[in-house]
Amino acid sequence: MSVTTLLAISLGAILTNNFIFAQFLGICPFLGVSKKSDTAIGMGLAVTFVMGIASAVCFGVNKLLVALGLGYMQTVAFILVIAGLVQFIEMFLKKSMPSLYTALGVYLPLITTNCAVLGVVLLNVQNDYNFIASVVYGITGGLGFLLAIYLFSTIRERVQFADYPKCFEGFPIALITAGLIALAFMGFSGLQVWPV
């Protein structure tokens, strides 16, 4: 694949086809861990790492399954690979960064069932990406998730001190904020980097 194709895949994963704002994948940790910027960055980095590694590992797993005639087992095999990777990250964070491990709490194991991680792997297969394109799409998809959750967390920190009607307190104002950010990201959908 050419460099321009990889750049187009990267920009698409971060801006136009952002997993949170355009494809609505990974909403659970997005809403749950975005109350503070430091935990949002930690979750975003963990998801980026898992997406990148899962894209690389699942590329090989998919090739093996197709060669064996077991293509119908892709989803099950991908979920098992992702679960193993998340367990590895959980053990690593518990040993090396216990404060981040406790801050992420229950949302760290939820990366296993995070549909954004499974979505990136399935989209790699659906789009018939080669190994490099799969890894680039996985990493930049994770960076798009990181961008989305960080932006949302900074806005949520400021909204805490804002004056808004009592009926919007808590979760409703978070949903309205997420919707407004998603509308802003829709502006990237008409973006054309190179004229055709």
Short mmCIF file of N, CA and C in Angstrom, two decimals:
data_model
loop_
_atom_site.label_atom_id
_atom_site.label_comp_id
_atom_site.label_asym_id
_atom_site.label_seq_id
_atom_site.Cartn_x
_atom_site.Cartn_y
_atom_site.Cartn_z
N MET A 1 0.84 -1.18 0.00
CA MET A 1 0.00 0.00 0.00
C MET A 1 0.88 1.24 0.00
N SER A 2 0.40 2.26 -0.65
CA SER A 2 1.17 3.49 -0.73
C SER A 2 1.04 4.31 0.55
N VAL A 3 1.94 5.26 0.69
CA VAL A 3 1.93 6.12 1.88
C VAL A 3 0.67 6.96 1.92
N THR A 4 0.20 7.42 0.76
CA THR A 4 -1.02 8.23 0.74
C THR A 4 -2.24 7.42 1.17
N THR A 5 -2.27 6.14 0.81
CA THR A 5 -3.38 5.29 1.24
C THR A 5 -3.34 5.10 2.75
N LEU A 6 -2.15 4.88 3.29
CA LEU A 6 -2.01 4.72 4.75
C LEU A 6 -2.38 6.01 5.47
N LEU A 7 -2.01 7.16 4.88
CA LEU A 7 -2.37 8.45 5.48
C LEU A 7 -3.88 8.66 5.43
N ALA A 8 -4.50 8.26 4.34
CA ALA A 8 -5.96 8.37 4.22
C ALA A 8 -6.65 7.46 5.24
N ILE A 9 -6.13 6.25 5.43
CA ILE A 9 -6.69 5.34 6.44
C ILE A 9 -6.55 5.96 7.82
N SER A 10 -5.39 6.56 8.10
CA SER A 10 -5.13 7.17 9.41
C SER A 10 -6.07 8.34 9.68
N LEU A 11 -6.16 9.26 8.72
CA LEU A 11 -7.03 10.42 8.91
C LEU A 11 -8.49 9.99 9.02
N GLY A 12 -8.86 8.98 8.26
CA GLY A 12 -10.22 8.48 8.35
C GLY A 12 -10.53 7.90 9.71
N ALA A 13 -9.58 7.13 10.26
CA ALA A 13 -9.81 6.49 11.57
C ALA A 13 -9.85 7.52 12.69
N ILE A 14 -9.09 8.59 12.56
CA ILE A 14 -9.03 9.59 13.63
C ILE A 14 -10.17 10.59 13.53
N LEU A 15 -10.47 11.06 12.32
CA LEU A 15 -11.42 12.16 12.18
C LEU A 15 -12.75 11.75 11.57
N THR A 16 -12.76 11.32 10.32
CA THR A 16 -14.04 11.12 9.63
C THR A 16 -14.78 9.87 10.07
N ASN A 17 -14.08 8.79 10.33
CA ASN A 17 -14.71 7.55 10.77
C ASN A 17 -14.33 7.22 12.21
N ASN A 18 -14.32 8.23 13.05
CA ASN A 18 -13.97 8.05 14.45
C ASN A 18 -14.89 7.00 15.07
N PHE A 19 -14.30 6.06 15.80
CA PHE A 19 -15.09 4.96 16.35
C PHE A 19 -16.19 5.43 17.29
N ILE A 20 -15.96 6.50 18.02
CA ILE A 20 -16.97 7.00 18.95
C ILE A 20 -18.01 7.85 18.23
N PHE A 21 -17.56 8.87 17.52
CA PHE A 21 -18.48 9.89 17.00
C PHE A 21 -19.11 9.55 15.66
N ALA A 22 -18.50 8.68 14.87
CA ALA A 22 -19.08 8.35 13.58
C ALA A 22 -19.66 6.94 13.55
N GLN A 23 -19.00 5.99 14.23
CA GLN A 23 -19.45 4.61 14.18
C GLN A 23 -20.15 4.16 15.46
N PHE A 24 -20.10 4.99 16.50
CA PHE A 24 -20.77 4.72 17.78
C PHE A 24 -20.34 3.40 18.40
N LEU A 25 -19.05 3.10 18.32
CA LEU A 25 -18.48 1.90 18.93
C LEU A 25 -17.65 2.32 20.13
N GLY A 26 -17.74 1.59 21.22
CA GLY A 26 -16.95 1.89 22.41
C GLY A 26 -17.56 2.96 23.30
N ILE A 27 -18.85 3.09 23.28
CA ILE A 27 -19.53 4.14 24.04
C ILE A 27 -19.45 3.89 25.56
N CYS A 28 -19.48 2.63 25.99
CA CYS A 28 -19.50 2.31 27.42
C CYS A 28 -18.29 2.90 28.16
N PRO A 29 -17.05 2.58 27.77
CA PRO A 29 -15.93 3.20 28.47
C PRO A 29 -15.83 4.69 28.19
N PHE A 30 -16.30 5.11 27.03
CA PHE A 30 -16.27 6.53 26.68
C PHE A 30 -17.08 7.35 27.68
N LEU A 31 -18.26 6.89 28.02
CA LEU A 31 -19.10 7.62 28.98
C LEU A 31 -18.68 7.35 30.43
N GLY A 32 -18.16 6.16 30.70
CA GLY A 32 -17.85 5.79 32.07
C GLY A 32 -16.55 6.34 32.61
N VAL A 33 -15.52 6.47 31.77
CA VAL A 33 -14.19 6.83 32.25
C VAL A 33 -13.83 8.28 31.91
N SER A 34 -14.75 9.03 31.36
CA SER A 34 -14.42 10.36 30.86
C SER A 34 -14.69 11.48 31.87
N LYS A 35 -14.80 11.16 33.14
CA LYS A 35 -15.07 12.22 34.12
C LYS A 35 -13.81 13.01 34.48
N LYS A 36 -12.64 12.38 34.36
CA LYS A 36 -11.36 13.04 34.64
C LYS A 36 -10.42 12.81 33.48
N SER A 37 -9.62 13.82 33.17
CA SER A 37 -8.73 13.73 32.01
C SER A 37 -7.66 12.67 32.17
N ASP A 38 -7.10 12.51 33.38
CA ASP A 38 -6.01 11.54 33.54
C ASP A 38 -6.49 10.10 33.35
N THR A 39 -7.67 9.77 33.85
CA THR A 39 -8.19 8.42 33.62
C THR A 39 -8.62 8.24 32.16
N ALA A 40 -9.09 9.31 31.54
CA ALA A 40 -9.48 9.24 30.12
C ALA A 40 -8.25 8.97 29.26
N ILE A 41 -7.15 9.61 29.57
CA ILE A 41 -5.92 9.38 28.80
C ILE A 41 -5.44 7.95 29.02
N GLY A 42 -5.49 7.48 30.25
CA GLY A 42 -5.09 6.10 30.54
C GLY A 42 -5.93 5.09 29.79
N MET A 43 -7.24 5.29 29.78
CA MET A 43 -8.13 4.38 29.06
C MET A 43 -7.88 4.47 27.56
N GLY A 44 -7.70 5.69 27.06
CA GLY A 44 -7.44 5.86 25.64
C GLY A 44 -6.15 5.20 25.19
N LEU A 45 -5.11 5.30 26.02
CA LEU A 45 -3.85 4.65 25.68
C LEU A 45 -3.97 3.13 25.75
N ALA A 46 -4.70 2.64 26.75
CA ALA A 46 -4.90 1.19 26.86
C ALA A 46 -5.69 0.66 25.66
N VAL A 47 -6.73 1.37 25.26
CA VAL A 47 -7.52 0.95 24.10
C VAL A 47 -6.69 1.02 22.82
N THR A 48 -5.87 2.06 22.70
CA THR A 48 -5.00 2.19 21.52
C THR A 48 -4.03 1.02 21.45
N PHE A 49 -3.44 0.69 22.58
CA PHE A 49 -2.50 -0.43 22.62
C PHE A 49 -3.19 -1.73 22.24
N VAL A 50 -4.35 -1.98 22.82
CA VAL A 50 -5.09 -3.22 22.54
C VAL A 50 -5.52 -3.26 21.07
N MET A 51 -6.00 -2.13 20.54
CA MET A 51 -6.42 -2.10 19.14
C MET A 51 -5.25 -2.39 18.19
N GLY A 52 -4.10 -1.79 18.47
CA GLY A 52 -2.94 -2.02 17.62
C GLY A 52 -2.46 -3.46 17.67
N ILE A 53 -2.29 -4.00 18.88
CA ILE A 53 -1.82 -5.38 19.03
C ILE A 53 -2.87 -6.36 18.50
N ALA A 54 -4.14 -6.10 18.79
CA ALA A 54 -5.20 -7.00 18.32
C ALA A 54 -5.26 -7.02 16.80
N SER A 55 -5.05 -5.87 16.17
CA SER A 55 -5.06 -5.83 14.71
C SER A 55 -3.93 -6.68 14.14
N ALA A 56 -2.75 -6.60 14.76
CA ALA A 56 -1.60 -7.37 14.28
C ALA A 56 -1.81 -8.87 14.50
N VAL A 57 -2.22 -9.24 15.71
CA VAL A 57 -2.37 -10.66 16.04
C VAL A 57 -3.54 -11.28 15.27
N CYS A 58 -4.64 -10.56 15.21
CA CYS A 58 -5.83 -11.11 14.54
C CYS A 58 -5.66 -11.20 13.03
N PHE A 59 -4.73 -10.41 12.46
CA PHE A 59 -4.44 -10.57 11.04
C PHE A 59 -3.91 -11.97 10.77
N GLY A 60 -2.96 -12.40 11.60
CA GLY A 60 -2.40 -13.75 11.47
C GLY A 60 -3.42 -14.83 11.79
N VAL A 61 -4.22 -14.60 12.83
CA VAL A 61 -5.26 -15.57 13.20
C VAL A 61 -6.26 -15.72 12.06
N ASN A 62 -6.64 -14.61 11.44
CA ASN A 62 -7.58 -14.67 10.33
C ASN A 62 -7.01 -15.45 9.14
N LYS A 63 -5.74 -15.19 8.83
CA LYS A 63 -5.10 -15.93 7.72
C LYS A 63 -5.09 -17.43 8.01
N LEU A 64 -4.80 -17.78 9.27
CA LEU A 64 -4.78 -19.19 9.66
C LEU A 64 -6.18 -19.80 9.56
N LEU A 65 -7.19 -19.09 10.05
CA LEU A 65 -8.56 -19.60 9.99
C LEU A 65 -9.03 -19.79 8.56
N VAL A 66 -8.71 -18.83 7.69
CA VAL A 66 -9.12 -18.94 6.29
C VAL A 66 -8.40 -20.11 5.62
N ALA A 67 -7.11 -20.28 5.94
CA ALA A 67 -6.35 -21.39 5.35
C ALA A 67 -6.91 -22.75 5.78
N LEU A 68 -7.42 -22.82 7.01
CA LEU A 68 -7.98 -24.07 7.51
C LEU A 68 -9.45 -24.25 7.15
N GLY A 69 -10.02 -23.26 6.47
CA GLY A 69 -11.44 -23.34 6.11
C GLY A 69 -12.36 -23.05 7.27
N LEU A 70 -11.86 -22.33 8.27
CA LEU A 70 -12.66 -22.01 9.46
C LEU A 70 -12.97 -20.52 9.55
N GLY A 71 -13.19 -19.89 8.42
CA GLY A 71 -13.46 -18.46 8.39
C GLY A 71 -14.67 -18.05 9.21
N TYR A 72 -15.62 -18.96 9.36
CA TYR A 72 -16.82 -18.67 10.14
C TYR A 72 -16.53 -18.53 11.63
N MET A 73 -15.34 -18.92 12.08
CA MET A 73 -14.96 -18.82 13.50
C MET A 73 -14.22 -17.53 13.82
N GLN A 74 -14.19 -16.59 12.88
CA GLN A 74 -13.43 -15.35 13.07
C GLN A 74 -13.82 -14.60 14.33
N THR A 75 -15.09 -14.35 14.49
CA THR A 75 -15.53 -13.53 15.62
C THR A 75 -15.16 -14.17 16.95
N VAL A 76 -15.38 -15.44 17.09
CA VAL A 76 -15.05 -16.15 18.34
C VAL A 76 -13.54 -16.10 18.59
N ALA A 77 -12.76 -16.35 17.56
CA ALA A 77 -11.30 -16.34 17.70
C ALA A 77 -10.81 -14.94 18.05
N PHE A 78 -11.38 -13.91 17.41
CA PHE A 78 -10.97 -12.54 17.69
C PHE A 78 -11.30 -12.15 19.13
N ILE A 79 -12.46 -12.56 19.62
CA ILE A 79 -12.84 -12.25 21.01
C ILE A 79 -11.86 -12.91 21.98
N LEU A 80 -11.47 -14.15 21.70
CA LEU A 80 -10.50 -14.83 22.57
C LEU A 80 -9.14 -14.13 22.56
N VAL A 81 -8.69 -13.70 21.40
CA VAL A 81 -7.41 -12.98 21.31
C VAL A 81 -7.48 -11.67 22.08
N ILE A 82 -8.56 -10.93 21.90
CA ILE A 82 -8.72 -9.64 22.59
C ILE A 82 -8.79 -9.85 24.10
N ALA A 83 -9.50 -10.87 24.54
CA ALA A 83 -9.59 -11.16 25.98
C ALA A 83 -8.21 -11.46 26.56
N GLY A 84 -7.41 -12.23 25.84
CA GLY A 84 -6.06 -12.53 26.31
C GLY A 84 -5.19 -11.29 26.38
N LEU A 85 -5.30 -10.40 25.38
CA LEU A 85 -4.52 -9.17 25.39
C LEU A 85 -4.91 -8.26 26.54
N VAL A 86 -6.21 -8.17 26.81
CA VAL A 86 -6.67 -7.32 27.91
C VAL A 86 -6.19 -7.86 29.25
N GLN A 87 -6.18 -9.17 29.40
CA GLN A 87 -5.67 -9.76 30.65
C GLN A 87 -4.20 -9.41 30.83
N PHE A 88 -3.44 -9.45 29.74
CA PHE A 88 -2.03 -9.07 29.79
C PHE A 88 -1.87 -7.62 30.22
N ILE A 89 -2.65 -6.72 29.64
CA ILE A 89 -2.57 -5.30 29.99
C ILE A 89 -3.00 -5.08 31.42
N GLU A 90 -4.02 -5.79 31.86
CA GLU A 90 -4.49 -5.65 33.24
C GLU A 90 -3.39 -6.06 34.23
N MET A 91 -2.72 -7.16 33.97
CA MET A 91 -1.63 -7.60 34.84
C MET A 91 -0.48 -6.59 34.82
N PHE A 92 -0.17 -6.06 33.64
CA PHE A 92 0.91 -5.09 33.50
C PHE A 92 0.60 -3.82 34.28
N LEU A 93 -0.62 -3.29 34.14
CA LEU A 93 -0.99 -2.07 34.86
C LEU A 93 -1.04 -2.28 36.36
N LYS A 94 -1.50 -3.45 36.79
CA LYS A 94 -1.57 -3.73 38.23
C LYS A 94 -0.18 -3.73 38.85
N LYS A 95 0.81 -4.24 38.10
CA LYS A 95 2.19 -4.28 38.61
C LYS A 95 2.89 -2.94 38.49
N SER A 96 2.80 -2.30 37.32
CA SER A 96 3.62 -1.12 37.06
C SER A 96 2.93 0.21 37.37
N MET A 97 1.62 0.32 37.22
CA MET A 97 0.89 1.56 37.47
C MET A 97 -0.36 1.29 38.29
N PRO A 98 -0.20 1.00 39.58
CA PRO A 98 -1.37 0.63 40.39
C PRO A 98 -2.40 1.75 40.53
N SER A 99 -1.96 3.01 40.51
CA SER A 99 -2.92 4.12 40.63
C SER A 99 -3.83 4.19 39.41
N LEU A 100 -3.26 4.00 38.22
CA LEU A 100 -4.07 3.99 37.01
C LEU A 100 -4.97 2.75 36.99
N TYR A 101 -4.46 1.64 37.47
CA TYR A 101 -5.23 0.40 37.52
C TYR A 101 -6.48 0.59 38.39
N THR A 102 -6.34 1.21 39.56
CA THR A 102 -7.50 1.44 40.42
C THR A 102 -8.40 2.54 39.87
N ALA A 103 -7.81 3.54 39.20
CA ALA A 103 -8.63 4.61 38.63
C ALA A 103 -9.52 4.08 37.50
N LEU A 104 -8.99 3.17 36.70
CA LEU A 104 -9.79 2.62 35.60
C LEU A 104 -10.86 1.66 36.12
N GLY A 105 -10.55 0.99 37.23
CA GLY A 105 -11.54 0.14 37.89
C GLY A 105 -12.15 -0.91 36.99
N VAL A 106 -13.48 -0.96 37.00
CA VAL A 106 -14.21 -1.98 36.27
C VAL A 106 -14.14 -1.78 34.76
N TYR A 107 -13.75 -0.57 34.32
CA TYR A 107 -13.75 -0.30 32.89
C TYR A 107 -12.58 -0.94 32.16
N LEU A 108 -11.53 -1.29 32.89
CA LEU A 108 -10.40 -1.97 32.25
C LEU A 108 -10.79 -3.35 31.72
N PRO A 109 -11.44 -4.19 32.53
CA PRO A 109 -11.89 -5.47 31.95
C PRO A 109 -12.94 -5.30 30.84
N LEU A 110 -13.61 -4.15 30.84
CA LEU A 110 -14.62 -3.91 29.80
C LEU A 110 -14.00 -3.72 28.43
N ILE A 111 -12.68 -3.49 28.36
CA ILE A 111 -12.03 -3.40 27.05
C ILE A 111 -12.20 -4.74 26.32
N THR A 112 -12.28 -5.82 27.08
CA THR A 112 -12.48 -7.13 26.47
C THR A 112 -13.75 -7.15 25.63
N THR A 113 -14.80 -6.55 26.14
CA THR A 113 -16.07 -6.53 25.42
C THR A 113 -16.30 -5.20 24.72
N ASN A 114 -15.27 -4.36 24.66
CA ASN A 114 -15.40 -3.08 23.97
C ASN A 114 -15.59 -3.34 22.49
N CYS A 115 -16.73 -2.93 21.99
CA CYS A 115 -17.04 -3.23 20.59
C CYS A 115 -16.14 -2.47 19.63
N ALA A 116 -15.46 -1.41 20.08
CA ALA A 116 -14.53 -0.71 19.20
C ALA A 116 -13.33 -1.58 18.89
N VAL A 117 -12.85 -2.34 19.87
CA VAL A 117 -11.69 -3.21 19.64
C VAL A 117 -12.08 -4.35 18.70
N LEU A 118 -13.21 -4.97 18.94
CA LEU A 118 -13.68 -6.02 18.04
C LEU A 118 -14.02 -5.44 16.68
N GLY A 119 -14.58 -4.23 16.68
CA GLY A 119 -14.95 -3.58 15.42
C GLY A 119 -13.76 -3.31 14.53
N VAL A 120 -12.64 -2.85 15.12
CA VAL A 120 -11.47 -2.55 14.29
C VAL A 120 -10.93 -3.82 13.64
N VAL A 121 -10.96 -4.92 14.36
CA VAL A 121 -10.45 -6.18 13.82
C VAL A 121 -11.37 -6.68 12.70
N LEU A 122 -12.66 -6.61 12.94
CA LEU A 122 -13.62 -7.06 11.91
C LEU A 122 -13.59 -6.15 10.68
N LEU A 123 -13.40 -4.84 10.89
CA LEU A 123 -13.31 -3.92 9.76
C LEU A 123 -12.03 -4.14 8.96
N ASN A 124 -10.95 -4.55 9.63
CA ASN A 124 -9.73 -4.91 8.91
C ASN A 124 -9.99 -6.05 7.95
N VAL A 125 -10.73 -7.05 8.42
CA VAL A 125 -11.05 -8.21 7.56
C VAL A 125 -12.01 -7.78 6.45
N GLN A 126 -13.03 -7.02 6.81
CA GLN A 126 -14.03 -6.60 5.84
C GLN A 126 -13.42 -5.74 4.73
N ASN A 127 -12.50 -4.84 5.11
CA ASN A 127 -11.87 -3.96 4.12
C ASN A 127 -10.70 -4.63 3.40
N ASP A 128 -10.38 -5.86 3.77
CA ASP A 128 -9.31 -6.64 3.15
C ASP A 128 -7.97 -5.91 3.22
N TYR A 129 -7.67 -5.35 4.40
CA TYR A 129 -6.40 -4.66 4.59
C TYR A 129 -5.26 -5.66 4.71
N ASN A 130 -4.09 -5.27 4.23
CA ASN A 130 -2.91 -6.10 4.45
C ASN A 130 -2.41 -5.87 5.88
N PHE A 131 -1.29 -6.50 6.24
CA PHE A 131 -0.81 -6.43 7.62
C PHE A 131 -0.52 -5.00 8.06
N ILE A 132 0.22 -4.26 7.24
CA ILE A 132 0.60 -2.88 7.60
C ILE A 132 -0.64 -2.01 7.73
N ALA A 133 -1.55 -2.09 6.77
CA ALA A 133 -2.77 -1.28 6.83
C ALA A 133 -3.62 -1.66 8.03
N SER A 134 -3.65 -2.94 8.39
CA SER A 134 -4.42 -3.37 9.56
C SER A 134 -3.87 -2.76 10.83
N VAL A 135 -2.54 -2.80 10.97
CA VAL A 135 -1.92 -2.25 12.18
C VAL A 135 -2.09 -0.73 12.23
N VAL A 136 -1.93 -0.07 11.08
CA VAL A 136 -2.11 1.39 11.03
C VAL A 136 -3.54 1.75 11.39
N TYR A 137 -4.50 1.01 10.84
CA TYR A 137 -5.91 1.28 11.14
C TYR A 137 -6.21 1.03 12.62
N GLY A 138 -5.62 -0.02 13.17
CA GLY A 138 -5.84 -0.31 14.59
C GLY A 138 -5.28 0.78 15.49
N ILE A 139 -4.04 1.18 15.23
CA ILE A 139 -3.41 2.20 16.07
C ILE A 139 -4.10 3.56 15.91
N THR A 140 -4.36 3.96 14.68
CA THR A 140 -4.99 5.27 14.49
C THR A 140 -6.45 5.27 14.92
N GLY A 141 -7.12 4.10 14.83
CA GLY A 141 -8.46 4.01 15.40
C GLY A 141 -8.43 4.22 16.90
N GLY A 142 -7.41 3.64 17.55
CA GLY A 142 -7.22 3.86 18.98
C GLY A 142 -6.88 5.31 19.30
N LEU A 143 -6.08 5.94 18.44
CA LEU A 143 -5.76 7.36 18.65
C LEU A 143 -7.00 8.23 18.48
N GLY A 144 -7.88 7.84 17.55
CA GLY A 144 -9.16 8.54 17.42
C GLY A 144 -10.02 8.39 18.66
N PHE A 145 -10.00 7.18 19.24
CA PHE A 145 -10.71 6.94 20.50
C PHE A 145 -10.10 7.80 21.61
N LEU A 146 -8.77 7.85 21.66
CA LEU A 146 -8.07 8.67 22.65
C LEU A 146 -8.43 10.14 22.50
N LEU A 147 -8.43 10.63 21.28
CA LEU A 147 -8.80 12.02 21.03
C LEU A 147 -10.22 12.29 21.49
N ALA A 148 -11.13 11.40 21.15
CA ALA A 148 -12.54 11.59 21.51
C ALA A 148 -12.73 11.59 23.02
N ILE A 149 -12.14 10.62 23.71
CA ILE A 149 -12.37 10.51 25.15
C ILE A 149 -11.66 11.66 25.89
N TYR A 150 -10.52 12.11 25.39
CA TYR A 150 -9.83 13.22 26.04
C TYR A 150 -10.61 14.52 25.86
N LEU A 151 -11.05 14.80 24.64
CA LEU A 151 -11.86 16.01 24.42
C LEU A 151 -13.11 16.01 25.30
N PHE A 152 -13.76 14.87 25.34
CA PHE A 152 -14.98 14.75 26.13
C PHE A 152 -14.71 14.93 27.62
N SER A 153 -13.59 14.38 28.10
CA SER A 153 -13.27 14.51 29.53
C SER A 153 -12.97 15.95 29.91
N THR A 154 -12.27 16.68 29.05
CA THR A 154 -11.96 18.07 29.38
C THR A 154 -13.23 18.92 29.41
N ILE A 155 -14.15 18.63 28.49
CA ILE A 155 -15.41 19.37 28.49
C ILE A 155 -16.24 18.99 29.71
N ARG A 156 -16.26 17.70 30.07
CA ARG A 156 -17.03 17.28 31.25
C ARG A 156 -16.48 17.90 32.53
N GLU A 157 -15.16 18.07 32.60
CA GLU A 157 -14.58 18.72 33.79
C GLU A 157 -15.05 20.16 33.90
N ARG A 158 -15.17 20.85 32.78
CA ARG A 158 -15.63 22.24 32.80
C ARG A 158 -17.14 22.35 33.03
N VAL A 159 -17.89 21.39 32.50
CA VAL A 159 -19.34 21.42 32.62
C VAL A 159 -19.78 21.25 34.08
N GLN A 160 -18.95 20.60 34.88
CA GLN A 160 -19.29 20.41 36.30
C GLN A 160 -19.55 21.74 36.99
N PHE A 161 -18.85 22.77 36.56
CA PHE A 161 -18.97 24.08 37.21
C PHE A 161 -19.87 25.03 36.43
N ALA A 162 -20.50 24.55 35.39
CA ALA A 162 -21.38 25.38 34.57
C ALA A 162 -22.75 25.50 35.22
N ASP A 163 -23.47 26.52 34.79
CA ASP A 163 -24.82 26.74 35.28
C ASP A 163 -25.81 26.26 34.22
N TYR A 164 -26.48 25.15 34.49
CA TYR A 164 -27.46 24.60 33.56
C TYR A 164 -28.63 24.10 34.38
N PRO A 165 -29.79 23.88 33.75
CA PRO A 165 -30.97 23.44 34.49
C PRO A 165 -30.73 22.13 35.25
N LYS A 166 -31.36 22.01 36.40
CA LYS A 166 -31.17 20.85 37.27
C LYS A 166 -31.55 19.53 36.57
N CYS A 167 -32.51 19.58 35.66
CA CYS A 167 -32.94 18.35 34.98
C CYS A 167 -31.84 17.76 34.08
N PHE A 168 -30.83 18.55 33.74
CA PHE A 168 -29.73 18.06 32.91
C PHE A 168 -28.55 17.56 33.73
N GLU A 169 -28.66 17.58 35.02
CA GLU A 169 -27.55 17.22 35.90
C GLU A 169 -27.13 15.76 35.71
N GLY A 170 -25.83 15.54 35.65
CA GLY A 170 -25.29 14.18 35.56
C GLY A 170 -25.22 13.66 34.15
N PHE A 171 -25.88 12.53 33.93
CA PHE A 171 -25.78 11.82 32.65
C PHE A 171 -26.41 12.57 31.48
N PRO A 172 -27.57 13.24 31.65
CA PRO A 172 -28.16 13.94 30.49
C PRO A 172 -27.25 15.00 29.89
N ILE A 173 -26.57 15.78 30.71
CA ILE A 173 -25.68 16.81 30.15
C ILE A 173 -24.49 16.16 29.46
N ALA A 174 -24.07 14.99 29.94
CA ALA A 174 -22.97 14.27 29.28
C ALA A 174 -23.40 13.81 27.89
N LEU A 175 -24.63 13.30 27.77
CA LEU A 175 -25.12 12.86 26.46
C LEU A 175 -25.27 14.02 25.49
N ILE A 176 -25.76 15.14 25.98
CA ILE A 176 -25.90 16.32 25.13
C ILE A 176 -24.53 16.80 24.67
N THR A 177 -23.56 16.81 25.58
CA THR A 177 -22.20 17.21 25.23
C THR A 177 -21.60 16.27 24.18
N ALA A 178 -21.77 14.98 24.37
CA ALA A 178 -21.25 14.01 23.40
C ALA A 178 -21.91 14.21 22.04
N GLY A 179 -23.18 14.49 22.03
CA GLY A 179 -23.88 14.73 20.77
C GLY A 179 -23.36 15.97 20.05
N LEU A 180 -23.07 17.01 20.80
CA LEU A 180 -22.54 18.23 20.19
C LEU A 180 -21.13 18.01 19.62
N ILE A 181 -20.32 17.24 20.34
CA ILE A 181 -18.98 16.94 19.82
C ILE A 181 -19.10 16.08 18.56
N ALA A 182 -20.03 15.13 18.56
CA ALA A 182 -20.24 14.29 17.37
C ALA A 182 -20.66 15.14 16.17
N LEU A 183 -21.50 16.14 16.42
CA LEU A 183 -21.89 17.05 15.33
C LEU A 183 -20.68 17.81 14.80
N ALA A 184 -19.80 18.22 15.70
CA ALA A 184 -18.59 18.93 15.26
C ALA A 184 -17.71 18.00 14.43
N PHE A 185 -17.61 16.74 14.81
CA PHE A 185 -16.80 15.79 14.04
C PHE A 185 -17.43 15.48 12.69
N MET A 186 -18.74 15.67 12.56
CA MET A 186 -19.38 15.46 11.26
C MET A 186 -18.85 16.45 10.23
N GLY A 187 -18.33 17.57 10.68
CA GLY A 187 -17.74 18.54 9.77
C GLY A 187 -16.56 17.99 9.00
N PHE A 188 -15.91 16.95 9.56
CA PHE A 188 -14.77 16.34 8.87
C PHE A 188 -15.22 15.38 7.77
N SER A 189 -16.49 15.03 7.71
CA SER A 189 -16.94 14.02 6.75
C SER A 189 -16.80 14.50 5.31
N GLY A 190 -16.84 15.78 5.06
CA GLY A 190 -16.67 16.29 3.71
C GLY A 190 -15.23 16.65 3.40
N LEU A 191 -14.33 16.34 4.30
CA LEU A 191 -12.92 16.68 4.14
C LEU A 191 -12.31 15.93 2.97
N GLN A 192 -11.63 16.67 2.12
CA GLN A 192 -10.94 16.06 0.99
C GLN A 192 -9.50 16.52 1.04
N VAL A 193 -8.59 15.59 1.34
CA VAL A 193 -7.19 15.95 1.51
C VAL A 193 -6.54 16.19 0.16
N TRP A 194 -6.76 15.29 -0.77
CA TRP A 194 -6.19 15.41 -2.11
C TRP A 194 -7.33 15.50 -3.10
N PRO A 195 -7.28 16.49 -4.00
CA PRO A 195 -8.33 16.56 -5.02
C PRO A 195 -8.29 15.35 -5.94
N VAL A 196 -9.45 14.87 -6.29
CA VAL A 196 -9.52 13.66 -7.13
C VAL A 196 -9.52 14.05 -8.58
#
